[in-house]
């Protein structure tokens, strides 16, 4: 079956702009998480959605937001972009929610965002 | 979630076993040990996880010490394609979140 799909793969934006990234989870997966990866900070958790509800949020400013749709697809938005937002943004989907926390996460290839 | 400590880098000869250690001395009874790897410019890939028993799958084996304070991921016959950053993650069993806390990982270089 198809894996996690993230679009676009690459993006260049200007400081002050906003950006929306998309993630389509594996069919049947209801949990979607987002991560930011930078050379300095490594992989950091942004937020997690299950059944259209945000269940957990990392330590990022309010400029970072997300949502999940009824078909489990998710989007994340970053407003008022800063140079430091340049990163690889990764989406992961899991089959479970609730108590099924031991199901493994499947990651997409990521969206490489460059802010100039 | 418990913190983990891994060596920053390791080398392994192609065809030999790669043994990647992880220290998680503050692990509690309701926490699993997970291993993921990330090949350059790709998303992390799940490898294996375990609670207290040794585990094996088609990719690797996971050996967890009896006191659960450390573990070793074993790639039995490393190939050049196993060159990647390997992350050891400890995560709670209970609760309703799939959040993963990544450390800096171990960069494994498999050499011909």
mmCIF file with all atom_site columns, C-alpha atoms in Angstrom:
data_model
loop_
_atom_site.group_PDB
_atom_site.id
_atom_site.type_symbol
_atom_site.label_atom_id
_atom_site.label_alt_id
_atom_site.label_comp_id
_atom_site.label_asym_id
_atom_site.label_entity_id
_atom_site.label_seq_id
_atom_site.pdbx_PDB_ins_code
_atom_site.Cartn_x
_atom_site.Cartn_y
_atom_site.Cartn_z
_atom_site.occupancy
_atom_site.B_iso_or_equiv
_atom_site.pdbx_formal_charge
_atom_site.auth_seq_id
_atom_site.auth_comp_id
_atom_site.auth_asym_id
_atom_site.auth_atom_id
_atom_site.pdbx_PDB_model_num
ATOM 1   C CA . UNK A 1 1   ? 0.000   0.000   0.000  1.00 0.00 ? 1   UNK A CA 1
ATOM 2   C CA . UNK A 1 2   ? 1.061   3.588   -0.539 1.00 0.00 ? 2   UNK A CA 1
ATOM 3   C CA . UNK A 1 3   ? 3.240   5.201   2.096  1.00 0.00 ? 3   UNK A CA 1
ATOM 4   C CA . UNK A 1 4   ? 2.978   8.580   3.735  1.00 0.00 ? 4   UNK A CA 1
ATOM 5   C CA . UNK A 1 5   ? 2.876   11.309  1.109  1.00 0.00 ? 5   UNK A CA 1
ATOM 6   C CA . UNK A 1 6   ? 4.072   14.820  1.789  1.00 0.00 ? 6   UNK A CA 1
ATOM 7   C CA . UNK A 1 7   ? 3.680   17.712  -0.592 1.00 0.00 ? 7   UNK A CA 1
ATOM 8   C CA . UNK A 1 8   ? 5.434   19.685  -1.794 1.00 0.00 ? 8   UNK A CA 1
ATOM 9   C CA . UNK A 1 9   ? 8.872   18.067  -1.519 1.00 0.00 ? 9   UNK A CA 1
ATOM 10  C CA . UNK A 1 10  ? 10.720  21.369  -1.785 1.00 0.00 ? 10  UNK A CA 1
ATOM 11  C CA . UNK A 1 11  ? 9.652   24.919  -1.102 1.00 0.00 ? 11  UNK A CA 1
ATOM 12  C CA . UNK A 1 12  ? 11.346  28.301  -1.061 1.00 0.00 ? 12  UNK A CA 1
ATOM 13  C CA . UNK A 1 13  ? 9.646   31.154  0.757  1.00 0.00 ? 13  UNK A CA 1
ATOM 14  C CA . UNK A 1 14  ? 10.532  34.686  1.752  1.00 0.00 ? 14  UNK A CA 1
ATOM 15  C CA . UNK A 1 15  ? 10.732  35.955  5.319  1.00 0.00 ? 15  UNK A CA 1
ATOM 16  C CA . UNK A 1 16  ? 7.362   37.139  6.550  1.00 0.00 ? 16  UNK A CA 1
ATOM 17  C CA . UNK A 1 17  ? 5.360   34.898  4.245  1.00 0.00 ? 17  UNK A CA 1
ATOM 18  C CA . UNK A 1 18  ? 3.282   31.987  5.380  1.00 0.00 ? 18  UNK A CA 1
ATOM 19  C CA . UNK A 1 19  ? 3.377   28.391  4.193  1.00 0.00 ? 19  UNK A CA 1
ATOM 20  C CA . UNK A 1 20  ? 1.117   25.352  4.266  1.00 0.00 ? 20  UNK A CA 1
ATOM 21  C CA . UNK A 1 21  ? 2.470   21.822  4.077  1.00 0.00 ? 21  UNK A CA 1
ATOM 22  C CA . UNK A 1 22  ? 0.363   18.764  3.398  1.00 0.00 ? 22  UNK A CA 1
ATOM 23  C CA . UNK A 1 23  ? 0.529   15.175  4.609  1.00 0.00 ? 23  UNK A CA 1
ATOM 24  C CA . UNK A 1 24  ? -1.527  12.217  3.449  1.00 0.00 ? 24  UNK A CA 1
ATOM 25  C CA . UNK A 1 25  ? -1.166  9.298   5.877  1.00 0.00 ? 25  UNK A CA 1
ATOM 26  C CA . UNK A 1 26  ? -1.174  5.639   4.999  1.00 0.00 ? 26  UNK A CA 1
ATOM 27  C CA . UNK A 1 27  ? -4.691  4.484   4.198  1.00 0.00 ? 27  UNK A CA 1
ATOM 28  C CA . UNK A 1 28  ? -6.471  3.514   7.389  1.00 0.00 ? 28  UNK A CA 1
ATOM 29  C CA . UNK A 1 29  ? -4.072  5.392   9.671  1.00 0.00 ? 29  UNK A CA 1
ATOM 30  C CA . UNK A 1 30  ? -5.791  7.906   11.893 1.00 0.00 ? 30  UNK A CA 1
ATOM 31  C CA . UNK A 1 31  ? -2.888  9.431   13.789 1.00 0.00 ? 31  UNK A CA 1
ATOM 32  C CA . UNK A 1 32  ? -0.606  12.011  12.196 1.00 0.00 ? 32  UNK A CA 1
ATOM 33  C CA . UNK A 1 33  ? 2.401   13.673  13.811 1.00 0.00 ? 33  UNK A CA 1
ATOM 34  C CA . UNK A 1 34  ? 4.662   16.436  12.545 1.00 0.00 ? 34  UNK A CA 1
ATOM 35  C CA . UNK A 1 35  ? 8.357   16.917  13.221 1.00 0.00 ? 35  UNK A CA 1
ATOM 36  C CA . UNK A 1 36  ? 10.893  19.590  12.357 1.00 0.00 ? 36  UNK A CA 1
ATOM 37  C CA . UNK A 1 37  ? 14.480  18.612  11.590 1.00 0.00 ? 37  UNK A CA 1
ATOM 38  C CA . UNK A 1 38  ? 17.342  21.107  11.548 1.00 0.00 ? 38  UNK A CA 1
ATOM 39  C CA . UNK A 1 39  ? 21.108  20.534  11.727 1.00 0.00 ? 39  UNK A CA 1
ATOM 40  C CA . UNK A 1 40  ? 21.321  22.367  15.035 1.00 0.00 ? 40  UNK A CA 1
ATOM 41  C CA . UNK A 1 41  ? 18.297  21.013  16.912 1.00 0.00 ? 41  UNK A CA 1
ATOM 42  C CA . UNK A 1 42  ? 17.833  17.630  15.283 1.00 0.00 ? 42  UNK A CA 1
ATOM 43  C CA . UNK A 1 43  ? 14.389  16.061  15.071 1.00 0.00 ? 43  UNK A CA 1
ATOM 44  C CA . UNK A 1 44  ? 11.823  17.875  17.192 1.00 0.00 ? 44  UNK A CA 1
ATOM 45  C CA . UNK A 1 45  ? 8.179   17.044  17.729 1.00 0.00 ? 45  UNK A CA 1
ATOM 46  C CA . UNK A 1 46  ? 5.706   19.696  16.595 1.00 0.00 ? 46  UNK A CA 1
ATOM 47  C CA . UNK A 1 47  ? 2.248   18.253  17.182 1.00 0.00 ? 47  UNK A CA 1
ATOM 48  C CA . UNK A 1 48  ? 0.064   15.193  16.847 1.00 0.00 ? 48  UNK A CA 1
ATOM 49  C CA . UNK A 1 49  ? -3.481  14.787  15.584 1.00 0.00 ? 49  UNK A CA 1
ATOM 50  C CA . UNK A 1 50  ? -5.950  11.972  15.992 1.00 0.00 ? 50  UNK A CA 1
ATOM 51  C CA . UNK A 1 51  ? -9.519  12.033  14.722 1.00 0.00 ? 51  UNK A CA 1
ATOM 52  C CA . UNK A 1 52  ? -9.234  15.719  13.825 1.00 0.00 ? 52  UNK A CA 1
ATOM 53  C CA . UNK A 1 53  ? -8.153  16.650  17.364 1.00 0.00 ? 53  UNK A CA 1
ATOM 54  C CA . UNK A 1 54  ? -4.742  17.860  18.448 1.00 0.00 ? 54  UNK A CA 1
ATOM 55  C CA . UNK A 1 55  ? -3.592  15.502  21.189 1.00 0.00 ? 55  UNK A CA 1
ATOM 56  C CA . UNK A 1 56  ? -0.120  16.734  21.881 1.00 0.00 ? 56  UNK A CA 1
ATOM 57  C CA . UNK A 1 57  ? 1.961   19.783  21.075 1.00 0.00 ? 57  UNK A CA 1
ATOM 58  C CA . UNK A 1 58  ? 5.670   20.409  21.171 1.00 0.00 ? 58  UNK A CA 1
ATOM 59  C CA . UNK A 1 59  ? 7.477   23.503  22.338 1.00 0.00 ? 59  UNK A CA 1
ATOM 60  C CA . UNK A 1 60  ? 7.062   25.708  19.281 1.00 0.00 ? 60  UNK A CA 1
ATOM 61  C CA . UNK A 1 61  ? 5.666   29.235  18.975 1.00 0.00 ? 61  UNK A CA 1
ATOM 62  C CA . UNK A 1 62  ? 2.079   29.861  18.003 1.00 0.00 ? 62  UNK A CA 1
ATOM 63  C CA . UNK A 1 63  ? 3.176   30.644  14.429 1.00 0.00 ? 63  UNK A CA 1
ATOM 64  C CA . UNK A 1 64  ? 3.193   26.882  13.942 1.00 0.00 ? 64  UNK A CA 1
ATOM 65  C CA . UNK A 1 65  ? -0.252  25.373  13.637 1.00 0.00 ? 65  UNK A CA 1
ATOM 66  C CA . UNK A 1 66  ? -1.885  22.351  12.157 1.00 0.00 ? 66  UNK A CA 1
ATOM 67  C CA . UNK A 1 67  ? -5.117  20.600  11.515 1.00 0.00 ? 67  UNK A CA 1
ATOM 68  C CA . UNK A 1 68  ? -6.459  17.242  10.478 1.00 0.00 ? 68  UNK A CA 1
ATOM 69  C CA . UNK A 1 69  ? -9.363  16.546  8.191  1.00 0.00 ? 69  UNK A CA 1
ATOM 70  C CA . UNK A 1 70  ? -12.031 13.862  8.420  1.00 0.00 ? 70  UNK A CA 1
ATOM 71  C CA . UNK A 1 71  ? -10.116 11.711  5.908  1.00 0.00 ? 71  UNK A CA 1
ATOM 72  C CA . UNK A 1 72  ? -7.075  11.877  8.248  1.00 0.00 ? 72  UNK A CA 1
ATOM 73  C CA . UNK A 1 73  ? -5.076  14.074  5.893  1.00 0.00 ? 73  UNK A CA 1
ATOM 74  C CA . UNK A 1 74  ? -3.228  16.770  7.768  1.00 0.00 ? 74  UNK A CA 1
ATOM 75  C CA . UNK A 1 75  ? -1.814  20.191  7.064  1.00 0.00 ? 75  UNK A CA 1
ATOM 76  C CA . UNK A 1 76  ? 0.596   22.312  9.002  1.00 0.00 ? 76  UNK A CA 1
ATOM 77  C CA . UNK A 1 77  ? 0.923   26.042  8.627  1.00 0.00 ? 77  UNK A CA 1
ATOM 78  C CA . UNK A 1 78  ? 3.739   28.363  9.538  1.00 0.00 ? 78  UNK A CA 1
ATOM 79  C CA . UNK A 1 79  ? 2.953   32.066  9.527  1.00 0.00 ? 79  UNK A CA 1
ATOM 80  C CA . UNK A 1 80  ? 5.343   35.012  9.438  1.00 0.00 ? 80  UNK A CA 1
ATOM 81  C CA . UNK A 1 81  ? 8.246   32.864  8.341  1.00 0.00 ? 81  UNK A CA 1
ATOM 82  C CA . UNK A 1 82  ? 11.683  33.429  9.835  1.00 0.00 ? 82  UNK A CA 1
ATOM 83  C CA . UNK A 1 83  ? 15.060  32.346  8.495  1.00 0.00 ? 83  UNK A CA 1
ATOM 84  C CA . UNK A 1 84  ? 15.299  29.851  11.351 1.00 0.00 ? 84  UNK A CA 1
ATOM 85  C CA . UNK A 1 85  ? 12.220  28.030  10.102 1.00 0.00 ? 85  UNK A CA 1
ATOM 86  C CA . UNK A 1 86  ? 14.290  26.601  7.269  1.00 0.00 ? 86  UNK A CA 1
ATOM 87  C CA . UNK A 1 87  ? 14.162  22.881  7.916  1.00 0.00 ? 87  UNK A CA 1
ATOM 88  C CA . UNK A 1 88  ? 13.003  19.477  6.806  1.00 0.00 ? 88  UNK A CA 1
ATOM 89  C CA . UNK A 1 89  ? 9.415   19.002  7.961  1.00 0.00 ? 89  UNK A CA 1
ATOM 90  C CA . UNK A 1 90  ? 8.441   15.391  8.450  1.00 0.00 ? 90  UNK A CA 1
ATOM 91  C CA . UNK A 1 91  ? 5.054   13.823  8.845  1.00 0.00 ? 91  UNK A CA 1
ATOM 92  C CA . UNK A 1 92  ? 4.458   10.429  10.430 1.00 0.00 ? 92  UNK A CA 1
ATOM 93  C CA . UNK A 1 93  ? 1.322   8.332   10.515 1.00 0.00 ? 93  UNK A CA 1
ATOM 94  C CA . UNK A 1 94  ? 0.285   5.522   12.843 1.00 0.00 ? 94  UNK A CA 1
ATOM 95  C CA . UNK A 1 95  ? -2.559  3.105   12.653 1.00 0.00 ? 95  UNK A CA 1
ATOM 96  C CA . UNK A 1 96  ? -3.729  3.547   16.201 1.00 0.00 ? 96  UNK A CA 1
ATOM 97  C CA . UNK A 1 97  ? -4.778  6.108   18.662 1.00 0.00 ? 97  UNK A CA 1
ATOM 98  C CA . UNK A 1 98  ? -6.074  5.802   22.158 1.00 0.00 ? 98  UNK A CA 1
ATOM 99  C CA . UNK A 1 99  ? -4.171  3.030   23.881 1.00 0.00 ? 99  UNK A CA 1
ATOM 100 C CA . UNK A 1 100 ? -2.548  1.717   20.706 1.00 0.00 ? 100 UNK A CA 1
ATOM 101 C CA . UNK A 1 101 ? 0.614   3.703   21.269 1.00 0.00 ? 101 UNK A CA 1
ATOM 102 C CA . UNK A 1 102 ? 2.954   0.847   20.452 1.00 0.00 ? 102 UNK A CA 1
ATOM 103 C CA . UNK A 1 103 ? 2.161   0.772   16.786 1.00 0.00 ? 103 UNK A CA 1
ATOM 104 C CA . UNK A 1 104 ? 5.149   2.037   14.864 1.00 0.00 ? 104 UNK A CA 1
ATOM 105 C CA . UNK A 1 105 ? 5.209   5.377   13.108 1.00 0.00 ? 105 UNK A CA 1
ATOM 106 C CA . UNK A 1 106 ? 5.737   5.530   9.353  1.00 0.00 ? 106 UNK A CA 1
ATOM 107 C CA . UNK A 1 107 ? 7.419   8.675   8.097  1.00 0.00 ? 107 UNK A CA 1
ATOM 108 C CA . UNK A 1 108 ? 7.093   10.485  4.824  1.00 0.00 ? 108 UNK A CA 1
ATOM 109 C CA . UNK A 1 109 ? 10.024  11.816  2.804  1.00 0.00 ? 109 UNK A CA 1
ATOM 110 C CA . UNK A 1 110 ? 9.509   15.279  4.192  1.00 0.00 ? 110 UNK A CA 1
ATOM 111 C CA . UNK A 1 111 ? 9.159   18.780  2.816  1.00 0.00 ? 111 UNK A CA 1
ATOM 112 C CA . UNK A 1 112 ? 12.375  20.772  2.583  1.00 0.00 ? 112 UNK A CA 1
ATOM 113 C CA . UNK A 1 113 ? 11.499  24.389  3.385  1.00 0.00 ? 113 UNK A CA 1
ATOM 114 C CA . UNK A 1 114 ? 14.014  27.135  2.696  1.00 0.00 ? 114 UNK A CA 1
ATOM 115 C CA . UNK A 1 115 ? 13.278  30.634  3.945  1.00 0.00 ? 115 UNK A CA 1
ATOM 116 C CA . UNK A 1 116 ? 15.248  33.419  2.270  1.00 0.00 ? 116 UNK A CA 1
ATOM 117 C CA . UNK B 2 1   ? 10.028  9.829   28.713 1.00 0.00 ? 1   UNK B CA 1
ATOM 118 C CA . UNK B 2 2   ? 13.476  8.539   29.688 1.00 0.00 ? 2   UNK B CA 1
ATOM 119 C CA . UNK B 2 3   ? 16.546  10.028  28.062 1.00 0.00 ? 3   UNK B CA 1
ATOM 120 C CA . UNK B 2 4   ? 18.911  7.918   26.007 1.00 0.00 ? 4   UNK B CA 1
ATOM 121 C CA . UNK B 2 5   ? 22.656  8.101   25.396 1.00 0.00 ? 5   UNK B CA 1
ATOM 122 C CA . UNK B 2 6   ? 24.265  6.832   22.217 1.00 0.00 ? 6   UNK B CA 1
ATOM 123 C CA . UNK B 2 7   ? 27.781  7.128   20.804 1.00 0.00 ? 7   UNK B CA 1
ATOM 124 C CA . UNK B 2 8   ? 27.838  9.838   18.125 1.00 0.00 ? 8   UNK B CA 1
ATOM 125 C CA . UNK B 2 9   ? 29.428  7.638   15.472 1.00 0.00 ? 9   UNK B CA 1
ATOM 126 C CA . UNK B 2 10  ? 30.530  4.095   14.688 1.00 0.00 ? 10  UNK B CA 1
ATOM 127 C CA . UNK B 2 11  ? 32.139  2.280   11.788 1.00 0.00 ? 11  UNK B CA 1
ATOM 128 C CA . UNK B 2 12  ? 31.438  -1.243  10.631 1.00 0.00 ? 12  UNK B CA 1
ATOM 129 C CA . UNK B 2 13  ? 32.912  -3.378  7.873  1.00 0.00 ? 13  UNK B CA 1
ATOM 130 C CA . UNK B 2 14  ? 30.509  -4.548  5.213  1.00 0.00 ? 14  UNK B CA 1
ATOM 131 C CA . UNK B 2 15  ? 29.265  -8.067  5.902  1.00 0.00 ? 15  UNK B CA 1
ATOM 132 C CA . UNK B 2 16  ? 30.094  -7.900  9.581  1.00 0.00 ? 16  UNK B CA 1
ATOM 133 C CA . UNK B 2 17  ? 27.617  -7.458  12.417 1.00 0.00 ? 17  UNK B CA 1
ATOM 134 C CA . UNK B 2 18  ? 26.965  -3.902  13.547 1.00 0.00 ? 18  UNK B CA 1
ATOM 135 C CA . UNK B 2 19  ? 26.282  -3.562  17.267 1.00 0.00 ? 19  UNK B CA 1
ATOM 136 C CA . UNK B 2 20  ? 24.826  -0.211  18.259 1.00 0.00 ? 20  UNK B CA 1
ATOM 137 C CA . UNK B 2 21  ? 24.597  0.460   22.001 1.00 0.00 ? 21  UNK B CA 1
ATOM 138 C CA . UNK B 2 22  ? 22.111  2.636   23.822 1.00 0.00 ? 22  UNK B CA 1
ATOM 139 C CA . UNK B 2 23  ? 22.047  3.621   27.458 1.00 0.00 ? 23  UNK B CA 1
ATOM 140 C CA . UNK B 2 24  ? 18.686  4.367   29.075 1.00 0.00 ? 24  UNK B CA 1
ATOM 141 C CA . UNK B 2 25  ? 19.515  4.094   32.761 1.00 0.00 ? 25  UNK B CA 1
ATOM 142 C CA . UNK B 2 26  ? 16.429  6.053   33.878 1.00 0.00 ? 26  UNK B CA 1
ATOM 143 C CA . UNK B 2 27  ? 13.948  3.883   32.013 1.00 0.00 ? 27  UNK B CA 1
ATOM 144 C CA . UNK B 2 28  ? 10.836  2.968   33.946 1.00 0.00 ? 28  UNK B CA 1
ATOM 145 C CA . UNK B 2 29  ? 8.785   -0.194  33.876 1.00 0.00 ? 29  UNK B CA 1
ATOM 146 C CA . UNK B 2 30  ? 6.154   1.130   31.519 1.00 0.00 ? 30  UNK B CA 1
ATOM 147 C CA . UNK B 2 31  ? 8.536   2.317   28.810 1.00 0.00 ? 31  UNK B CA 1
ATOM 148 C CA . UNK B 2 32  ? 9.455   0.576   25.585 1.00 0.00 ? 32  UNK B CA 1
ATOM 149 C CA . UNK B 2 33  ? 12.756  0.837   23.698 1.00 0.00 ? 33  UNK B CA 1
ATOM 150 C CA . UNK B 2 34  ? 12.342  1.775   20.037 1.00 0.00 ? 34  UNK B CA 1
ATOM 151 C CA . UNK B 2 35  ? 14.908  1.977   17.262 1.00 0.00 ? 35  UNK B CA 1
ATOM 152 C CA . UNK B 2 36  ? 14.561  4.057   14.118 1.00 0.00 ? 36  UNK B CA 1
ATOM 153 C CA . UNK B 2 37  ? 17.085  4.904   11.451 1.00 0.00 ? 37  UNK B CA 1
ATOM 154 C CA . UNK B 2 38  ? 17.342  7.754   9.007  1.00 0.00 ? 38  UNK B CA 1
ATOM 155 C CA . UNK B 2 39  ? 19.149  7.381   5.744  1.00 0.00 ? 39  UNK B CA 1
ATOM 156 C CA . UNK B 2 40  ? 20.390  10.671  4.380  1.00 0.00 ? 40  UNK B CA 1
ATOM 157 C CA . UNK B 2 41  ? 17.600  13.025  3.271  1.00 0.00 ? 41  UNK B CA 1
ATOM 158 C CA . UNK B 2 42  ? 14.854  10.489  3.926  1.00 0.00 ? 42  UNK B CA 1
ATOM 159 C CA . UNK B 2 43  ? 12.278  10.187  6.683  1.00 0.00 ? 43  UNK B CA 1
ATOM 160 C CA . UNK B 2 44  ? 13.111  7.972   9.684  1.00 0.00 ? 44  UNK B CA 1
ATOM 161 C CA . UNK B 2 45  ? 12.361  4.285   9.288  1.00 0.00 ? 45  UNK B CA 1
ATOM 162 C CA . UNK B 2 46  ? 11.095  2.054   12.079 1.00 0.00 ? 46  UNK B CA 1
ATOM 163 C CA . UNK B 2 47  ? 13.400  -0.886  12.836 1.00 0.00 ? 47  UNK B CA 1
ATOM 164 C CA . UNK B 2 48  ? 12.290  -2.692  15.977 1.00 0.00 ? 48  UNK B CA 1
ATOM 165 C CA . UNK B 2 49  ? 11.020  -2.202  19.512 1.00 0.00 ? 49  UNK B CA 1
ATOM 166 C CA . UNK B 2 50  ? 10.890  -4.165  22.759 1.00 0.00 ? 50  UNK B CA 1
ATOM 167 C CA . UNK B 2 51  ? 9.939   -4.021  26.414 1.00 0.00 ? 51  UNK B CA 1
ATOM 168 C CA . UNK B 2 52  ? 12.162  -6.477  28.276 1.00 0.00 ? 52  UNK B CA 1
ATOM 169 C CA . UNK B 2 53  ? 12.614  -9.550  26.119 1.00 0.00 ? 53  UNK B CA 1
ATOM 170 C CA . UNK B 2 54  ? 15.016  -9.762  23.219 1.00 0.00 ? 54  UNK B CA 1
ATOM 171 C CA . UNK B 2 55  ? 13.350  -9.193  19.902 1.00 0.00 ? 55  UNK B CA 1
ATOM 172 C CA . UNK B 2 56  ? 14.233  -10.137 16.333 1.00 0.00 ? 56  UNK B CA 1
ATOM 173 C CA . UNK B 2 57  ? 12.735  -9.263  12.994 1.00 0.00 ? 57  UNK B CA 1
ATOM 174 C CA . UNK B 2 58  ? 13.863  -9.342  9.390  1.00 0.00 ? 58  UNK B CA 1
ATOM 175 C CA . UNK B 2 59  ? 15.914  -6.185  9.820  1.00 0.00 ? 59  UNK B CA 1
ATOM 176 C CA . UNK B 2 60  ? 17.622  -6.528  13.173 1.00 0.00 ? 60  UNK B CA 1
ATOM 177 C CA . UNK B 2 61  ? 17.804  -7.933  16.678 1.00 0.00 ? 61  UNK B CA 1
ATOM 178 C CA . UNK B 2 62  ? 17.285  -5.989  19.869 1.00 0.00 ? 62  UNK B CA 1
ATOM 179 C CA . UNK B 2 63  ? 19.026  -7.128  23.032 1.00 0.00 ? 63  UNK B CA 1
ATOM 180 C CA . UNK B 2 64  ? 17.824  -5.510  26.261 1.00 0.00 ? 64  UNK B CA 1
ATOM 181 C CA . UNK B 2 65  ? 19.781  -6.075  29.458 1.00 0.00 ? 65  UNK B CA 1
ATOM 182 C CA . UNK B 2 66  ? 18.015  -7.711  32.373 1.00 0.00 ? 66  UNK B CA 1
ATOM 183 C CA . UNK B 2 67  ? 17.920  -4.466  34.355 1.00 0.00 ? 67  UNK B CA 1
ATOM 184 C CA . UNK B 2 68  ? 16.650  -2.680  31.207 1.00 0.00 ? 68  UNK B CA 1
ATOM 185 C CA . UNK B 2 69  ? 19.152  0.129   31.614 1.00 0.00 ? 69  UNK B CA 1
ATOM 186 C CA . UNK B 2 70  ? 20.778  -0.464  28.256 1.00 0.00 ? 70  UNK B CA 1
ATOM 187 C CA . UNK B 2 71  ? 20.162  -2.158  24.957 1.00 0.00 ? 71  UNK B CA 1
ATOM 188 C CA . UNK B 2 72  ? 21.987  -3.100  21.770 1.00 0.00 ? 72  UNK B CA 1
ATOM 189 C CA . UNK B 2 73  ? 20.677  -3.049  18.245 1.00 0.00 ? 73  UNK B CA 1
ATOM 190 C CA . UNK B 2 74  ? 22.323  -5.686  16.097 1.00 0.00 ? 74  UNK B CA 1
ATOM 191 C CA . UNK B 2 75  ? 22.398  -5.598  12.305 1.00 0.00 ? 75  UNK B CA 1
ATOM 192 C CA . UNK B 2 76  ? 23.675  -9.113  11.622 1.00 0.00 ? 76  UNK B CA 1
ATOM 193 C CA . UNK B 2 77  ? 25.268  -8.559  8.215  1.00 0.00 ? 77  UNK B CA 1
ATOM 194 C CA . UNK B 2 78  ? 25.710  -4.867  7.571  1.00 0.00 ? 78  UNK B CA 1
ATOM 195 C CA . UNK B 2 79  ? 25.611  -3.604  3.996  1.00 0.00 ? 79  UNK B CA 1
ATOM 196 C CA . UNK B 2 80  ? 26.523  -0.230  2.546  1.00 0.00 ? 80  UNK B CA 1
ATOM 197 C CA . UNK B 2 81  ? 22.800  0.587   2.473  1.00 0.00 ? 81  UNK B CA 1
ATOM 198 C CA . UNK B 2 82  ? 22.727  0.373   6.267  1.00 0.00 ? 82  UNK B CA 1
ATOM 199 C CA . UNK B 2 83  ? 24.791  3.552   6.493  1.00 0.00 ? 83  UNK B CA 1
ATOM 200 C CA . UNK B 2 84  ? 22.456  5.879   8.377  1.00 0.00 ? 84  UNK B CA 1
ATOM 201 C CA . UNK B 2 85  ? 21.781  7.668   11.645 1.00 0.00 ? 85  UNK B CA 1
ATOM 202 C CA . UNK B 2 86  ? 20.312  5.252   14.196 1.00 0.00 ? 86  UNK B CA 1
ATOM 203 C CA . UNK B 2 87  ? 18.056  6.583   16.923 1.00 0.00 ? 87  UNK B CA 1
ATOM 204 C CA . UNK B 2 88  ? 17.282  4.811   20.180 1.00 0.00 ? 88  UNK B CA 1
ATOM 205 C CA . UNK B 2 89  ? 14.051  6.121   21.734 1.00 0.00 ? 89  UNK B CA 1
ATOM 206 C CA . UNK B 2 90  ? 12.327  5.267   24.987 1.00 0.00 ? 90  UNK B CA 1
ATOM 207 C CA . UNK B 2 91  ? 8.591   5.762   25.084 1.00 0.00 ? 91  UNK B CA 1
ATOM 208 C CA . UNK B 2 92  ? 5.806   5.128   27.553 1.00 0.00 ? 92  UNK B CA 1
ATOM 209 C CA . UNK B 2 93  ? 3.442   2.243   26.971 1.00 0.00 ? 93  UNK B CA 1
ATOM 210 C CA . UNK B 2 94  ? 0.373   3.915   28.410 1.00 0.00 ? 94  UNK B CA 1
ATOM 211 C CA . UNK B 2 95  ? -1.166  7.168   27.420 1.00 0.00 ? 95  UNK B CA 1
ATOM 212 C CA . UNK B 2 96  ? -2.683  8.227   24.173 1.00 0.00 ? 96  UNK B CA 1
ATOM 213 C CA . UNK B 2 97  ? 0.190   9.911   22.403 1.00 0.00 ? 97  UNK B CA 1
ATOM 214 C CA . UNK B 2 98  ? 2.560   8.669   19.746 1.00 0.00 ? 98  UNK B CA 1
ATOM 215 C CA . UNK B 2 99  ? 5.092   11.430  20.373 1.00 0.00 ? 99  UNK B CA 1
ATOM 216 C CA . UNK B 2 100 ? 8.693   10.369  19.713 1.00 0.00 ? 100 UNK B CA 1
ATOM 217 C CA . UNK B 2 101 ? 11.596  12.189  21.358 1.00 0.00 ? 101 UNK B CA 1
ATOM 218 C CA . UNK B 2 102 ? 14.689  11.860  19.176 1.00 0.00 ? 102 UNK B CA 1
ATOM 219 C CA . UNK B 2 103 ? 18.200  12.332  20.525 1.00 0.00 ? 103 UNK B CA 1
ATOM 220 C CA . UNK B 2 104 ? 21.247  12.923  18.364 1.00 0.00 ? 104 UNK B CA 1
ATOM 221 C CA . UNK B 2 105 ? 21.544  9.251   17.408 1.00 0.00 ? 105 UNK B CA 1
ATOM 222 C CA . UNK B 2 106 ? 24.536  7.240   16.213 1.00 0.00 ? 106 UNK B CA 1
ATOM 223 C CA . UNK B 2 107 ? 25.870  7.755   12.715 1.00 0.00 ? 107 UNK B CA 1
ATOM 224 C CA . UNK B 2 108 ? 26.795  4.307   11.439 1.00 0.00 ? 108 UNK B CA 1
ATOM 225 C CA . UNK B 2 109 ? 29.209  4.224   8.545  1.00 0.00 ? 109 UNK B CA 1
ATOM 226 C CA . UNK B 2 110 ? 29.428  0.860   6.827  1.00 0.00 ? 110 UNK B CA 1
ATOM 227 C CA . UNK B 2 111 ? 32.679  0.574   4.911  1.00 0.00 ? 111 UNK B CA 1
ATOM 228 C CA . UNK B 2 112 ? 33.545  -1.789  2.056  1.00 0.00 ? 112 UNK B CA 1
#
